[in-house]
Amino acid sequence: ALVSFAFNLGEGSLADSTLLKKLNAGDYDGAADELLRWVNNDGVPMEGLKRRREAERAMFLYMAARQDTMRARKRPLSRLR
């Protein structure tokens, strides 16, 4: 989702964004919500961009949840014996 976002907006936009700040702080829900702010073209909300950002957000949240599940399944090394 972030690759799609960065490709669409340009990495400079991502580098200076609140989205990246939230992501780096571990606020994945907040970062996902930030995707929904990037829907304007010259200040005009675009329906196509709204749909794209909603899809990117859904993909991002799905993958974040999946990563959490994978981390939860891993057993500590001390339990492997």
Tab-separated table of C-alpha atoms in Angstrom:
chain	number	residue	atom	x	y	z
A	1	ALA	CA	0.000	0.000	0.000
A	2	LEU	CA	2.792	2.420	0.853
A	3	VAL	CA	4.642	1.650	-2.362
A	4	SER	CA	1.509	2.475	-4.339
A	5	PHE	CA	1.038	5.666	-2.332
A	6	ALA	CA	4.662	6.779	-2.714
A	7	PHE	CA	4.644	5.993	-6.436
A	8	ASN	CA	1.449	7.992	-6.928
A	9	LEU	CA	2.520	11.049	-4.908
A	10	GLY	CA	6.279	10.898	-5.156
A	11	GLU	CA	8.668	9.962	-2.395
A	12	GLY	CA	9.219	13.613	-1.463
A	13	SER	CA	5.597	13.966	-0.422
A	14	LEU	CA	5.839	10.837	1.706
A	15	ALA	CA	9.163	11.860	3.258
A	16	ASP	CA	7.712	15.070	4.734
A	17	SER	CA	4.305	13.653	5.661
A	18	THR	CA	2.519	13.151	8.956
A	19	LEU	CA	1.767	9.668	7.621
A	20	LEU	CA	5.458	8.741	7.750
A	21	LYS	CA	5.878	10.324	11.180
A	22	LYS	CA	3.003	8.241	12.538
A	23	LEU	CA	4.301	5.125	10.840
A	24	ASN	CA	7.781	5.599	12.316
A	25	ALA	CA	6.204	6.150	15.748
A	26	GLY	CA	4.391	2.796	15.467
A	27	ASP	CA	0.947	4.408	15.121
A	28	TYR	CA	-0.254	2.162	12.295
A	29	ASP	CA	-3.931	3.065	12.628
A	30	GLY	CA	-3.070	6.764	12.552
A	31	ALA	CA	-0.799	6.257	9.543
A	32	ALA	CA	-3.576	4.389	7.740
A	33	ASP	CA	-5.994	7.230	8.454
A	34	GLU	CA	-3.517	9.715	6.995
A	35	LEU	CA	-3.828	7.987	3.618
A	36	LEU	CA	-7.409	9.265	3.419
A	37	ARG	CA	-6.238	12.889	3.527
A	38	TRP	CA	-4.481	12.649	0.154
A	39	VAL	CA	-7.507	12.808	-2.153
A	40	ASN	CA	-7.232	16.269	-3.737
A	41	ASN	CA	-6.016	17.403	-7.129
A	42	ASP	CA	-5.341	21.148	-7.130
A	43	GLY	CA	-7.483	21.460	-3.995
A	44	VAL	CA	-10.453	19.582	-5.472
A	45	PRO	CA	-11.463	16.236	-3.922
A	46	MET	CA	-11.392	13.493	-6.561
A	47	GLU	CA	-13.661	10.449	-6.319
A	48	GLY	CA	-11.060	8.223	-7.996
A	49	LEU	CA	-8.416	9.250	-5.461
A	50	LYS	CA	-10.854	8.659	-2.599
A	51	ARG	CA	-11.443	5.104	-3.818
A	52	ARG	CA	-7.718	4.543	-4.330
A	53	ARG	CA	-6.816	5.792	-0.827
A	54	GLU	CA	-9.574	3.697	0.756
A	55	ALA	CA	-8.198	0.623	-1.021
A	56	GLU	CA	-4.632	1.485	0.033
A	57	ARG	CA	-5.793	1.995	3.626
A	58	ALA	CA	-7.600	-1.347	3.676
A	59	MET	CA	-4.542	-3.113	2.262
A	60	PHE	CA	-2.256	-1.393	4.758
A	61	LEU	CA	-4.444	-2.332	7.747
A	62	TYR	CA	-4.797	-5.917	6.522
A	63	MET	CA	-1.037	-6.333	6.231
A	64	ALA	CA	-0.424	-4.654	9.603
A	65	ALA	CA	-2.900	-7.026	11.264
A	66	ARG	CA	-1.311	-9.981	9.523
A	67	GLN	CA	2.136	-8.941	10.775
A	68	ASP	CA	0.760	-8.709	14.332
A	69	THR	CA	-0.683	-12.214	13.996
A	70	MET	CA	2.614	-13.598	12.713
A	71	ARG	CA	4.520	-11.985	15.593
A	72	ALA	CA	2.049	-13.425	18.111
A	73	ARG	CA	2.524	-16.935	16.707
A	74	LYS	CA	6.283	-16.914	17.169
A	75	ARG	CA	7.331	-18.631	20.362
A	76	PRO	CA	10.184	-17.273	22.460
A	77	LEU	CA	13.401	-19.274	22.123
A	78	SER	CA	13.202	-20.380	25.743
A	79	ARG	CA	10.000	-22.313	24.931
A	80	LEU	CA	11.504	-24.253	22.058
A	81	ARG	CA	13.168	-26.833	24.302
